[in-house]
Amino acid sequence: GSDPTIDDCEISDCDNIGILVTGSTAQPEIRNSYLYDIDYDALYVTGDADPKVFNNKLYAGQGFAVRVYGADGLFCGNEFRTQTTNSGVGIYGSTSSPEFNEDYFQGNLWDMRYIAGSNAVYISAGQPDFGDYPIHRGANDFMYLSYIGDDDYYIHNNSGNMVLAESNYWGVTQPADSFFYRQCRS
């Protein structure tokens, strides 16, 4: 429930979660930090928290680089990696509406060569945004989805909601529908 600024930190060798942000009054700013060698989620945002997360390297072990559960947040200029079968980012809870990039900010990087799971993003519920329209300098980068199989997606949307994913770089001129699971407007 607090609002610290975590700036230019190195956080590693965590047995559980690297940073936990929880509570409706929690609006911390996390920037220019490197989280790695984390056994589970590098960053876990829950309980209607609303952090600003800028220019971080978030590397998870058995969990997600970022897990958002019933919370919001603004995520810009981050790099997401995982070492196990989880996706780079996981979004849960019907009230979750994090924004991954918006006008005037640098986009995030999902490089599938460094995401051990088959999805850059897994959405169970909520309504996150990935980029926006019109096209601007800071679009997100979804890169190197080398195999499109039954379980391989840039965005795996199980929420039942339309997910906005516009003005991003998909590694191709026009991403095929097979790059997404269910409703994504790209």
Coordinates of C-alpha atoms in Angstrom, one line a residue:
G1 CA 0.0 0.0 0.0
S2 CA 3.0 2.4 -0.2
D3 CA 4.5 4.5 -2.9
P4 CA 8.3 4.0 -2.9
T5 CA 10.5 4.8 -5.8
I6 CA 12.7 1.9 -6.7
D7 CA 15.4 3.3 -9.0
D8 CA 18.6 1.8 -10.4
C9 CA 18.5 -1.3 -8.2
E10 CA 19.7 -4.8 -8.7
I11 CA 17.5 -7.4 -7.1
S12 CA 18.5 -11.1 -7.4
D13 CA 18.7 -14.5 -5.6
C14 CA 15.0 -14.3 -4.4
D15 CA 13.4 -17.5 -3.1
N16 CA 9.9 -16.3 -4.0
I17 CA 8.9 -12.9 -5.7
G18 CA 11.3 -10.1 -6.6
I19 CA 9.0 -7.2 -5.9
L20 CA 5.4 -7.5 -4.6
V21 CA 3.1 -4.5 -5.1
T22 CA -0.3 -4.8 -3.4
G23 CA -3.1 -2.6 -2.1
S24 CA -5.4 0.0 -3.7
T25 CA -3.2 2.9 -2.5
A26 CA 0.0 1.3 -3.9
Q27 CA 1.4 3.5 -6.7
P28 CA 5.1 3.0 -6.6
E29 CA 7.5 3.9 -9.4
I30 CA 9.9 1.1 -10.4
R31 CA 12.5 2.2 -12.9
N32 CA 16.0 1.4 -14.3
S33 CA 16.3 -1.8 -12.3
Y34 CA 17.5 -5.3 -13.0
L35 CA 15.6 -8.2 -11.4
Y36 CA 17.0 -11.7 -12.1
D37 CA 17.7 -15.1 -10.5
I38 CA 14.1 -14.8 -9.0
D39 CA 12.6 -18.3 -8.2
Y40 CA 9.1 -17.2 -9.1
D41 CA 7.6 -13.9 -10.4
A42 CA 10.1 -11.1 -10.9
L43 CA 7.2 -8.5 -10.3
Y44 CA 3.8 -9.3 -8.9
V45 CA 1.1 -6.6 -8.9
T46 CA -2.2 -7.3 -7.1
G47 CA -4.9 -5.8 -4.9
D48 CA -5.9 -2.9 -7.2
A49 CA -2.3 -1.5 -7.2
D50 CA -1.3 0.9 -9.9
P51 CA 2.5 1.1 -10.3
K52 CA 4.6 2.9 -13.0
V53 CA 7.2 0.4 -14.2
F54 CA 9.8 2.0 -16.6
N55 CA 13.0 0.7 -18.2
N56 CA 13.5 -2.5 -16.2
K57 CA 14.9 -5.9 -17.0
L58 CA 12.5 -8.4 -15.4
Y59 CA 13.8 -12.0 -15.6
A60 CA 11.7 -14.7 -13.8
G61 CA 12.6 -18.2 -12.8
Q62 CA 9.5 -20.5 -12.4
G63 CA 7.0 -17.7 -12.7
F64 CA 6.2 -14.8 -14.9
A65 CA 8.4 -11.8 -15.5
V66 CA 5.3 -9.8 -14.5
R67 CA 2.1 -11.1 -13.1
V68 CA -0.9 -8.7 -12.7
Y69 CA -3.8 -9.9 -10.7
G70 CA -6.8 -7.6 -10.1
A71 CA -4.6 -4.5 -10.6
D72 CA -3.5 -1.9 -13.1
G73 CA -0.2 -0.3 -13.9
L74 CA 1.7 1.5 -16.7
F75 CA 4.6 -0.6 -18.2
C76 CA 7.0 1.1 -20.6
G77 CA 10.5 0.3 -21.8
N78 CA 10.8 -3.0 -20.0
E79 CA 12.2 -6.3 -21.2
F80 CA 10.5 -9.5 -20.1
R81 CA 12.2 -13.0 -19.8
T82 CA 11.3 -16.3 -18.3
Q83 CA 13.3 -19.5 -17.7
T84 CA 10.5 -22.0 -17.4
T85 CA 7.2 -22.7 -19.2
N86 CA 5.4 -19.6 -18.1
S87 CA 4.6 -16.7 -20.4
G88 CA 6.5 -13.4 -20.2
V89 CA 3.5 -11.6 -18.7
G90 CA 0.4 -13.1 -17.0
I91 CA -2.8 -11.1 -16.5
Y92 CA -5.5 -12.4 -14.1
G93 CA -8.6 -11.0 -12.4
S94 CA -11.6 -9.3 -14.0
T95 CA -10.6 -5.8 -12.8
S96 CA -7.1 -5.9 -14.3
S97 CA -6.4 -3.3 -16.9
P98 CA -2.7 -2.6 -17.1
E99 CA -1.3 -0.6 -20.0
F100 CA 1.8 -1.8 -21.8
N101 CA 3.0 1.5 -23.4
E102 CA 1.0 4.5 -24.3
D103 CA 1.8 7.8 -26.2
Y104 CA 5.2 9.4 -25.6
F105 CA 6.7 6.4 -23.8
Q106 CA 9.1 3.7 -25.0
G107 CA 7.6 0.4 -25.8
N108 CA 8.3 -3.0 -24.1
L109 CA 10.2 -5.9 -25.5
W110 CA 9.0 -9.5 -25.6
D111 CA 11.8 -11.4 -27.3
M112 CA 10.5 -15.0 -27.7
R113 CA 14.0 -16.4 -27.8
Y114 CA 14.2 -15.6 -24.1
I115 CA 10.6 -16.5 -23.0
A116 CA 10.6 -20.2 -22.3
G117 CA 6.8 -20.5 -22.4
S118 CA 5.0 -20.5 -25.6
N119 CA 3.3 -17.1 -25.1
A120 CA 4.6 -13.6 -24.8
V121 CA 1.5 -12.7 -22.9
Y122 CA -1.2 -14.9 -21.3
I123 CA -4.5 -13.1 -20.4
S124 CA -6.9 -15.0 -18.2
A125 CA -9.2 -12.0 -17.4
G126 CA -9.3 -8.3 -17.5
Q127 CA -8.7 -5.9 -20.3
P128 CA -5.1 -4.8 -20.8
D129 CA -3.8 -2.6 -23.6
F130 CA -0.7 -3.2 -25.7
G131 CA 0.2 -0.1 -27.6
D132 CA -2.4 2.3 -29.0
Y133 CA -3.5 4.1 -32.1
P134 CA -2.3 6.1 -33.9
I135 CA 1.2 4.7 -34.5
H136 CA 3.9 6.5 -32.5
R137 CA 7.5 6.1 -31.6
G138 CA 7.2 3.9 -28.6
A139 CA 5.4 0.8 -30.0
N140 CA 6.0 -2.5 -28.2
D141 CA 8.2 -5.1 -29.8
F142 CA 7.0 -8.7 -30.0
M143 CA 9.8 -10.6 -31.7
Y144 CA 11.0 -14.0 -32.9
L145 CA 7.9 -16.1 -32.7
S146 CA 9.7 -18.8 -34.8
Y147 CA 7.1 -21.6 -34.6
I148 CA 3.4 -21.1 -34.8
G149 CA 2.0 -24.3 -33.2
D150 CA -1.2 -25.1 -31.2
D151 CA 0.1 -23.3 -28.1
D152 CA 2.4 -20.6 -29.5
Y153 CA 1.1 -17.0 -29.5
Y154 CA 2.3 -13.5 -29.0
I155 CA -0.9 -12.9 -27.1
H156 CA -3.0 -15.8 -25.7
N157 CA -6.3 -14.1 -24.7
N158 CA -8.6 -16.3 -22.6
S159 CA -10.4 -13.3 -21.1
G160 CA -13.4 -13.2 -23.5
N161 CA -12.8 -9.4 -23.9
M162 CA -11.4 -7.7 -27.0
V163 CA -7.8 -6.8 -26.2
L164 CA -6.2 -3.8 -27.9
A165 CA -2.8 -4.6 -29.4
E166 CA -2.2 -1.8 -31.9
S167 CA 0.8 0.0 -33.3
N168 CA 3.2 -2.7 -32.2
Y169 CA 6.1 -4.3 -34.0
W170 CA 5.4 -8.0 -34.6
G171 CA 8.5 -8.9 -36.5
V172 CA 6.4 -9.0 -39.7
T173 CA 4.5 -6.4 -41.7
Q174 CA 1.1 -7.6 -40.8
P175 CA 0.8 -10.3 -38.0
A176 CA -1.3 -13.3 -39.0
D177 CA -4.4 -14.2 -37.0
S178 CA -2.5 -17.3 -36.0
F179 CA -0.1 -15.2 -33.9
F180 CA -3.0 -14.5 -31.4
Y181 CA -5.4 -16.7 -29.5
R182 CA -9.0 -15.2 -29.6
Q183 CA -9.9 -11.6 -29.8
C184 CA -7.0 -9.2 -30.3
R185 CA -7.2 -6.0 -32.4
S186 CA -3.8 -5.6 -33.9

